[in-house]
XYZ file of C-alpha atoms in Angstrom:
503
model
C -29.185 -77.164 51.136
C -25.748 -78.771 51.169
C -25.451 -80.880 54.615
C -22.091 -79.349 55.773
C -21.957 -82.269 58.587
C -22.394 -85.178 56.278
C -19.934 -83.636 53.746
C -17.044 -83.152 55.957
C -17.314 -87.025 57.290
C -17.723 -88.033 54.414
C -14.316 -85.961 52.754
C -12.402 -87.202 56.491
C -13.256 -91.077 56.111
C -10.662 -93.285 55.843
C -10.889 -96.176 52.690
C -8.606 -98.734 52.157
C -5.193 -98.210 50.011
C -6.148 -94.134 50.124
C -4.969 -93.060 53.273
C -1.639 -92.717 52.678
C 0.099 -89.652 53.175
C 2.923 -87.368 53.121
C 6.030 -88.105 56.127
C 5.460 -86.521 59.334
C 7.340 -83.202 59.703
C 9.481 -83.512 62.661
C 10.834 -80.389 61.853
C 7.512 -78.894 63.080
C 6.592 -81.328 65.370
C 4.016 -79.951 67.565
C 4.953 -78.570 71.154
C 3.184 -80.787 73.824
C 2.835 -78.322 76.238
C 1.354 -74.514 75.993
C 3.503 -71.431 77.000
C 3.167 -68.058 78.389
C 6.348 -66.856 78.205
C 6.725 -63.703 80.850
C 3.339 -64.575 82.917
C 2.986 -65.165 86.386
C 2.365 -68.409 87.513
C 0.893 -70.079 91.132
C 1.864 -73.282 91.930
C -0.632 -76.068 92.467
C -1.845 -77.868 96.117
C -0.888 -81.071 96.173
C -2.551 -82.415 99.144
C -1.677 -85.484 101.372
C -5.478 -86.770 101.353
C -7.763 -86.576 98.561
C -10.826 -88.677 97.322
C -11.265 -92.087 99.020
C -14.124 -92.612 96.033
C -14.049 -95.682 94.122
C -15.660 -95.072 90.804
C -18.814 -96.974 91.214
C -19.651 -94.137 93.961
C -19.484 -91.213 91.141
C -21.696 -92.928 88.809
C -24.319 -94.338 91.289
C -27.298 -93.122 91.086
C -26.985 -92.239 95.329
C -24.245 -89.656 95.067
C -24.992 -86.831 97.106
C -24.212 -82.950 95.963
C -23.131 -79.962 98.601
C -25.078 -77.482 97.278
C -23.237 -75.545 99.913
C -20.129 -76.105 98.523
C -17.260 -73.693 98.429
C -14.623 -73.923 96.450
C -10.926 -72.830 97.290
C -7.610 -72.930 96.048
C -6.491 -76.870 97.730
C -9.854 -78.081 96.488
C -9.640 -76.475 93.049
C -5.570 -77.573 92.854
C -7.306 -81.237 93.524
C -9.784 -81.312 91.234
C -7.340 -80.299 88.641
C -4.824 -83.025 89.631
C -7.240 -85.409 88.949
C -8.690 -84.277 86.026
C -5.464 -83.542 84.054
C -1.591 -85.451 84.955
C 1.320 -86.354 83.965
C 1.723 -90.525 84.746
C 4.747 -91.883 83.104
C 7.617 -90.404 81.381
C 9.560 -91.915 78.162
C 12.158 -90.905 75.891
C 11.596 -90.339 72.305
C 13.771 -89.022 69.923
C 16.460 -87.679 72.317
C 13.303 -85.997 74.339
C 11.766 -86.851 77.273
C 7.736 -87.721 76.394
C 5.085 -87.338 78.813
C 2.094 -90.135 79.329
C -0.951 -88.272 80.469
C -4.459 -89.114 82.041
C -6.629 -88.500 79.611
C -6.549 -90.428 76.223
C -5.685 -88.877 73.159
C -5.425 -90.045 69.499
C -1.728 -90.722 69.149
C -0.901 -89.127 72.184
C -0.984 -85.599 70.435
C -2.969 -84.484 73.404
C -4.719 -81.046 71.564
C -6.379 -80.125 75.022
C -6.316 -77.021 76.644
C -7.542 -76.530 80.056
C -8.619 -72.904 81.897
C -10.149 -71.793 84.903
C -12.370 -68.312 85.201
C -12.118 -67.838 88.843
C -15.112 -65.900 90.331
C -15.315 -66.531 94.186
C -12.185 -69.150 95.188
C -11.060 -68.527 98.619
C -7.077 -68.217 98.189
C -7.355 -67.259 94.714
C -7.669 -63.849 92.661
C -10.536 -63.615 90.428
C -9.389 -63.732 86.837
C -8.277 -66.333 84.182
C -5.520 -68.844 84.735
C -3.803 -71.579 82.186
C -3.536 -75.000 84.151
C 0.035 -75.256 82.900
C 0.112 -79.217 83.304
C 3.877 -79.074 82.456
C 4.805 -76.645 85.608
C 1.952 -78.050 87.713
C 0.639 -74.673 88.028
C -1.596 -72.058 87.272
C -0.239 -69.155 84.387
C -2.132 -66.015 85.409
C -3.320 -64.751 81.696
C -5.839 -61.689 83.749
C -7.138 -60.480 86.861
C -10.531 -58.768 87.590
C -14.155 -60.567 86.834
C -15.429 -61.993 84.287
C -18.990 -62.509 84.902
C -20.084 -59.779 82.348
C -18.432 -61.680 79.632
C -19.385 -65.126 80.755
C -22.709 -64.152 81.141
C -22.738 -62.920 77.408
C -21.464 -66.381 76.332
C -23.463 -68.893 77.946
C -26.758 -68.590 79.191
C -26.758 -68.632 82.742
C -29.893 -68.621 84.652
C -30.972 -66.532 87.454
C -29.843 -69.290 89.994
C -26.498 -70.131 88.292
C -23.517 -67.762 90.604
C -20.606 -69.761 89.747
C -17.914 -70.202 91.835
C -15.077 -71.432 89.273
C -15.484 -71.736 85.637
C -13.616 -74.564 83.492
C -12.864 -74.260 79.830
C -11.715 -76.629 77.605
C -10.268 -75.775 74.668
C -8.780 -77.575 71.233
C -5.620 -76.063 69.463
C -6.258 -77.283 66.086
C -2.371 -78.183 64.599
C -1.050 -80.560 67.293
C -3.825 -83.268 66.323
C -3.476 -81.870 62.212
C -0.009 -82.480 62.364
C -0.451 -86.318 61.990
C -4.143 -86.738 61.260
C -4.574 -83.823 58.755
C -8.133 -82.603 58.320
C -9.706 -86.000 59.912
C -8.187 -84.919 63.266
C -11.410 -82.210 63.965
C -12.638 -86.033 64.821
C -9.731 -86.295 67.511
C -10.348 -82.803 68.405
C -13.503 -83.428 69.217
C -13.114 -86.769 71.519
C -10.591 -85.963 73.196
C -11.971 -82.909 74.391
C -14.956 -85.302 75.385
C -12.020 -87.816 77.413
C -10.849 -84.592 79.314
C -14.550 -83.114 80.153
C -15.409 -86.651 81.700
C -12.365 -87.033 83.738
C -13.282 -83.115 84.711
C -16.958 -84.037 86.016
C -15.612 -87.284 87.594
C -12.870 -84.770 89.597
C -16.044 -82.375 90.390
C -18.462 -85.223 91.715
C -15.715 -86.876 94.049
C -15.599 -83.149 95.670
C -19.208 -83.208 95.455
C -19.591 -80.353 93.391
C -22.435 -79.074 92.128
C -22.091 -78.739 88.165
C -23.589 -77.603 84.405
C -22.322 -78.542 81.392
C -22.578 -76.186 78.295
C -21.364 -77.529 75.239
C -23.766 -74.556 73.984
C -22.339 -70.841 74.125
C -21.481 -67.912 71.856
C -17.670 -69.303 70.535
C -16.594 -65.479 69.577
C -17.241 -64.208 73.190
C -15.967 -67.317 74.739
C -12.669 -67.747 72.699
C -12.167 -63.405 73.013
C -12.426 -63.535 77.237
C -9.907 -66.699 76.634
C -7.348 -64.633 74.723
C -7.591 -67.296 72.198
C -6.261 -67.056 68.079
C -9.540 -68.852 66.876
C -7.878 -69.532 64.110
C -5.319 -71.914 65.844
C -7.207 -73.001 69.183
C -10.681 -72.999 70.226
C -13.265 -73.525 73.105
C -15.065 -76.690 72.405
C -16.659 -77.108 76.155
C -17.657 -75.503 79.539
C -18.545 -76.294 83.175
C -19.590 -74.193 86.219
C -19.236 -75.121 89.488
C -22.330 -74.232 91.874
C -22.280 -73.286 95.168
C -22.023 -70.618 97.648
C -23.411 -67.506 96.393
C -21.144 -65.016 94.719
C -20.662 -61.657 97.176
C -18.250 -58.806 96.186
C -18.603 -55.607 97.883
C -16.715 -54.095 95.424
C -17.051 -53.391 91.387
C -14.423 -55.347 89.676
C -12.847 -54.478 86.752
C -13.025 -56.897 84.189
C -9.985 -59.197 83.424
C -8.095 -58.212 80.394
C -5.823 -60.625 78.541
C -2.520 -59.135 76.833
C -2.901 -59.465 73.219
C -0.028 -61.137 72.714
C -1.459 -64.226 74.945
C -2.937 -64.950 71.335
C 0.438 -65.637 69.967
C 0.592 -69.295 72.719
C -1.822 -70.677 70.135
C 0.377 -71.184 67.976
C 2.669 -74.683 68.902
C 5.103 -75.253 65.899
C 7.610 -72.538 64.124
C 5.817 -73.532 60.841
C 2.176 -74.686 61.282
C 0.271 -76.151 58.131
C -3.799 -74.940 57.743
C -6.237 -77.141 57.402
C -9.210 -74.672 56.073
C -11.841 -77.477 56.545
C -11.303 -77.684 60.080
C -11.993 -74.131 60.777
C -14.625 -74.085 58.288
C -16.738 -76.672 59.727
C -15.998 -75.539 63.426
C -17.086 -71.907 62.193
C -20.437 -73.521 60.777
C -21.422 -75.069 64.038
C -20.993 -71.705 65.499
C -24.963 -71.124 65.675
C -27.028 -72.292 68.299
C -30.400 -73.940 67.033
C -33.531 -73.890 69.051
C -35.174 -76.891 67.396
C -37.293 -80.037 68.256
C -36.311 -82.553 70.981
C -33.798 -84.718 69.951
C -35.207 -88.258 68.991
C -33.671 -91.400 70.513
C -30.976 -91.989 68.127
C -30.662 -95.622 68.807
C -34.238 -95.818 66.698
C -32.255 -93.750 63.754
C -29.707 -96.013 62.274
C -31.063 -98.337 60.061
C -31.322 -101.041 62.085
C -33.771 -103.742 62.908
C -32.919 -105.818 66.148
C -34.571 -109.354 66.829
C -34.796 -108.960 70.786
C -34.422 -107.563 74.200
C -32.848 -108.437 77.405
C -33.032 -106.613 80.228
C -29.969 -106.397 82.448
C -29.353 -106.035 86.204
C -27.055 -103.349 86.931
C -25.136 -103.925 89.606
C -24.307 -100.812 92.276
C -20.622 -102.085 92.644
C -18.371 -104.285 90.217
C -15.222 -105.544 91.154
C -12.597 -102.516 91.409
C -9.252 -103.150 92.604
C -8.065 -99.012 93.447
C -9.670 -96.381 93.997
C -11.258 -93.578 91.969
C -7.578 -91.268 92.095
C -5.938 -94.250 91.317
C -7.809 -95.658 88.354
C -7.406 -91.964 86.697
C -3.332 -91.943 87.382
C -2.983 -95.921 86.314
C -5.197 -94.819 82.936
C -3.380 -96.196 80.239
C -4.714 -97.200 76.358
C -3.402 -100.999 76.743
C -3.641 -103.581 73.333
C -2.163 -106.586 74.630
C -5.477 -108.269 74.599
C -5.876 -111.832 75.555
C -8.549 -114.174 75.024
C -9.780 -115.520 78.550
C -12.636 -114.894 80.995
C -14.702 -111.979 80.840
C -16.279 -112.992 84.113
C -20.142 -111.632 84.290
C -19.681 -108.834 87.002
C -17.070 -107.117 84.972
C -19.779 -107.281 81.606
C -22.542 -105.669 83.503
C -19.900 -103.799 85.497
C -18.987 -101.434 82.055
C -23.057 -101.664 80.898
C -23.809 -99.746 84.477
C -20.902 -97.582 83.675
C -22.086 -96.751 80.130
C -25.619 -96.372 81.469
C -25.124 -93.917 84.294
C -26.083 -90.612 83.506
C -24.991 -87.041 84.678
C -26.263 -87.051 88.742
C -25.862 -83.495 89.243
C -29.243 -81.997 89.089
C -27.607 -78.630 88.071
C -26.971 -79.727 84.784
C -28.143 -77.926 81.786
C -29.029 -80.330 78.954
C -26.199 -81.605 77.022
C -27.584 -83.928 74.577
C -25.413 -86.741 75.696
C -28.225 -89.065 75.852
C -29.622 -88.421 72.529
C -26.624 -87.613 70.577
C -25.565 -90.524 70.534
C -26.707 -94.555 70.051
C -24.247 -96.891 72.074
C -23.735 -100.563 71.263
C -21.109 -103.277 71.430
C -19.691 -106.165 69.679
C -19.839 -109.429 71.881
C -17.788 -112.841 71.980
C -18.677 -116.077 73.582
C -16.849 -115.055 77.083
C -19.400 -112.240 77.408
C -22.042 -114.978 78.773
C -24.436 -113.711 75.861
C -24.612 -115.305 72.218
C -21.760 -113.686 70.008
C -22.979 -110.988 68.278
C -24.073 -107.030 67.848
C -25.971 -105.341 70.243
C -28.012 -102.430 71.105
C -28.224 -101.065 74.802
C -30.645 -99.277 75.134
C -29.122 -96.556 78.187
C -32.311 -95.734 79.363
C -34.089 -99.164 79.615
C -30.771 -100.453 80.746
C -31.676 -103.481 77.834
C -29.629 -104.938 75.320
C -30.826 -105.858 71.419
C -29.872 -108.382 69.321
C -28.959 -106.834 66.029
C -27.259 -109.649 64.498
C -25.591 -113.204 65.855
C -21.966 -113.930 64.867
C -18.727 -113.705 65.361
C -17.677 -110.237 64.657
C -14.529 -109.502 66.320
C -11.887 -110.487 63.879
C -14.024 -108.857 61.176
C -13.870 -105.348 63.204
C -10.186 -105.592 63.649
C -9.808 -105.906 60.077
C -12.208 -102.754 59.502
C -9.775 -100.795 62.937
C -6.710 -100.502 59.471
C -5.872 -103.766 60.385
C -4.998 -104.108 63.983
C -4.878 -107.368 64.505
C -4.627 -106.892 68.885
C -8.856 -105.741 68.527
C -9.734 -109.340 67.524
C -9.176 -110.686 71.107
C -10.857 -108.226 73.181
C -14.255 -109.237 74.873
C -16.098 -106.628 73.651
C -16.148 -103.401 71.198
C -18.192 -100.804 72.756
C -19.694 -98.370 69.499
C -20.369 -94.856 69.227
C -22.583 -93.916 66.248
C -25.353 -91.456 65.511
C -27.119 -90.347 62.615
C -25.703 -87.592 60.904
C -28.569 -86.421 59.244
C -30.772 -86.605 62.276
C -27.790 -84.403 64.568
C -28.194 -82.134 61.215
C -31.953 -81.083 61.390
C -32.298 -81.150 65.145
C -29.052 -79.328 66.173
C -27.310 -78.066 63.051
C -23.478 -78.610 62.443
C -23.181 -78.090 66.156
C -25.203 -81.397 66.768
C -21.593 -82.865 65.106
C -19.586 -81.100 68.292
C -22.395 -82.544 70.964
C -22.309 -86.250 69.629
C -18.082 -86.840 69.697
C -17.948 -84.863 72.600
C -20.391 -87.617 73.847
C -18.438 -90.014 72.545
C -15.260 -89.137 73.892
C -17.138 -88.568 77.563
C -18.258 -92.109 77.846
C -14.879 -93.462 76.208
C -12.874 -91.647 78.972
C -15.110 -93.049 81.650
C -14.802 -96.750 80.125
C -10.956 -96.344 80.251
C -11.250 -94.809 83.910
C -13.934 -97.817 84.794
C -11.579 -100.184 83.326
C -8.072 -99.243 84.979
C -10.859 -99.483 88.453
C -10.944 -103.618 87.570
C -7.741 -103.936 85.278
C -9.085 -104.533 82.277
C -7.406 -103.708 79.385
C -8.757 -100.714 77.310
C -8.335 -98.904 74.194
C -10.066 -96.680 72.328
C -10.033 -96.235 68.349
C -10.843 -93.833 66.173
C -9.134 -95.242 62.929
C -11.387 -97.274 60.610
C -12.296 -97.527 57.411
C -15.809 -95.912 57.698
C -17.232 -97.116 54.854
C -16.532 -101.078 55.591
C -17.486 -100.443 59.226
C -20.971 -99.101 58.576
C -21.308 -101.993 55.654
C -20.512 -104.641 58.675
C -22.435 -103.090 61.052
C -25.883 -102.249 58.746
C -26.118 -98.880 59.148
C -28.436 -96.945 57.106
C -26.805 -94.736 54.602
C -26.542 -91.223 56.991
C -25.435 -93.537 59.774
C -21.820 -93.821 61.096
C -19.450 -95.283 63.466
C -17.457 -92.488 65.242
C -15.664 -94.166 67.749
C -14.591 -98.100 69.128
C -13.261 -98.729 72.651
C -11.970 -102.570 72.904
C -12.066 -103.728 76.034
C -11.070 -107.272 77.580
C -8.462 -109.067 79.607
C -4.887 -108.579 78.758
C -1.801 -109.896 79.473
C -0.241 -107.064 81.858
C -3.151 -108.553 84.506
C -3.771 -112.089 83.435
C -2.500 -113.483 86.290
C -4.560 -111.139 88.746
């Protein structure tokens, strides 16, 4: 049976002298921002006082839920605010250019976000487009959709939500640059936005599940969506007050022609691989418990060192602020890496999910997490396992890596004076027979998750950050050791850099 996972990573990976490629079309440059031309739209809250969090309160393992909670339309305008902004403007080509909150692969941003309102005080039940350009919500229908959502995702008994957040990919604005390779891009930075989503929902202290499990047709239809140009890729449900109507709703029907705001250049080109492997993951396997994929890749460490987590590191702003100052910043420079910071990004990459609402998501398993070290780490240079779980770190090999791993990164020279590289790998094969092609979705989703919340951590301390998703796959899994079915999916440098060397 042909592995359909395996196959596409290994037609999308990037080897050296062969990844040139045809200009970009500006002609058809993508549009940045979706449109519903005609549609009603409700401005967004923005309130004088939100979240006092910092972001070592979100990921502790003492945050408290409201199970009680109940959401309306200034708390849902705030958690949207936080979870998707404009921060800095630029001009570009004789147009103004929008910096965002959430990374993205060559700022392409190919993110969608939409809320299925069900019980929001202030706010008719229906389906709205967050319409980040107009800071409001586009009202695409009216009416309930609990019949539909309930078809799509497996609710349980318990499970009334109160909103419903959907997070969607349009396929060409990432394709437009990164050709078939950008389902990858697709993929993580759906994962950046669903983090800075849960990280919005825990400072309200909503209750939350995750599905990155439901049926795609009956999701994508209640959307309005052209599958063919833009699809669903994630889901979350707020919990809370229980859903009372004394009234039979009609369902909400989207126009038809919403399908049409899928489409985000006057000439788009197809890439039929994309939609061929995101039509593969379609089913939903019922298989065996995912092993620990850190034991998967090939690799044979020579020791373990437990670590002491702190509860706090040294942030500088608050949770609010850390989102709005995200930026991906490259002007790395060698200097301290002072010990609280170090364990300060291991707790953050070892904090798991705290609501206890949350349907499995496979982000512990999906996934194996390491990091490349220097001296100014305080451990021997080298390349290390951490184990999540154990909260330990492995020895995989001593040495100087860094340089090395820039060279791998296409050559970006900047990645050989970060601190560390944090890595994102799994085992393809493994993802393959436990979860299907889906199991592909569930670990760069994963990736993209804890990448977001390393950029989010790192803005907290002013650190520098960047993530990378541009390698030469088959030198970085020769440096790194991996077995043959093992790969690298994603890098996030992070270290000192000059914008904050003085601080």
């Amino acid at each position: 049976m042909t592995d359909h996972v395996q196959e596409f990573h290994r037609r999308t990976s990037y080897e050296r002298g062969k990844i040139a490629g045809p200009p970009l079309d500006w002609a058809n440059e993508p549009d940045a921002f979706k449109i519903y031309p005609g549609l009603e739209t409700i401005s967004l809250i923005h309130p004088a006082n939100g979240p006092e969090d910092y972001v070592s309160d979100l990921l502790g393992e003492n945050l408290q839920f409201d199970h009680h909670f109940e959401m309306d339309f200034t708390k849902l305008s705030t958690i949207l605010n936080n979870t998707h902004a404009m921060t800095a403007k630029a001009r570009y080509k004789d147009k103004d250019f929008f910096y965002r909150s959430i990374a993205s692969a060559g700022a392409l941003y190919p993110f969608e976000l939409y809320v299925g309102a069900t019980n929001i005080a202030g706010l008719d039940d229906g389906i709205y487009h967050h319409a980040i350009g107009l800071q409001s919500l586009a009202v695409l229908g009216k009416g309930s959709i609990l019949p539909e959502l309930a078809r799509g995702v497996q609710l349980s008994e318990a499970t009334r939500p109160t909103a419903v957040f959907f997070i969607t990919a349009i396929f060409f604005r990432s394709a437009w640059k990164y050709r078939t390779r950008a389902y990858r891009y697709h993929l993580l930075d759906s994962g950046h936005m669903l983090e800075n989503l849960t990280l919005a929902l825990k400072a309200m202290r909503a209750p939350y599940t995750l599905y990155y499990d439901f049926d795609d047709t009956v999701i994508n239809q209640l959307l309005g969506l052209n599958p063919k140009r833009e699809v669903c890729l994630a889901i979350a449900c707020t919990l809370g007050k229980e859903y009372e109507s004394e009234t039979q709703e009609e369902p909400a029907r989207i126009p038809h022609e919403a399908m049409r705001a899928s489409q985000v250049a006057h000439v788009e080109t197809d890439y039929p691989a994309i939609r061929k492997l995101h039509r593969l993951s379609t089913p939903i396997l019922d298989t065996m418990e995912q092993p620990e994929m850190i034991d998967h890749l090939g690799l044979k460490p020579l020791q373990q060192t437990k670590i002491m987590l702190p509860e706090k590191w040294p942030e500088l702003v608050t949770y609010p602020e850390a989102v709005f100052r995200r930026r991906s910043l490259r002007n790395f420079v060698q200097g301290e890496f002072k010990a609280e910071i170090f364990t300060g990004f291991l707790k953050i990459l070892c904090s798991e999910d705290s609501s206890r609402e949350d349907a499995p998501s496979g982000l512990s398993r999906s996934i194996a997490v390491g990091f490349l070290a220097n001296e100014s780490t305080g451990l021997e240079p080298g390349f290390y396992l951490l184990d999540r779980k154990a909260a330990a770190v492995s020895l995989v090999a001593p040495g100087l890596f860094m340089e090395r791993m820039a060279h791998v990164c296409v050559d970006q020279e900047w990645l050989a004076n970060c601190s560390i590289h944090v890595l994102f790998m799994a085992n393809l094969q493994v993802l393959n027979a436990t979860r299907g092609p889906r199991g592909y979705r569930h670990a760069f989703l994963a990736s993209g998750r804890l990448g977001q919340r390393l950029y989010v951590g790192a803005a907290s301390m002013r650190i520098g950050c960047c993530g990378i998703g541009a390698f030469y796959d088959y030198e970085a899994s020769e440096l790194l050791g991996l077995n043959s079915v093992s790969k690298l999916l994603y890098l996030v440098g992070i270290g000192p850099v000059k914008k904050y060397a003085s601080i």
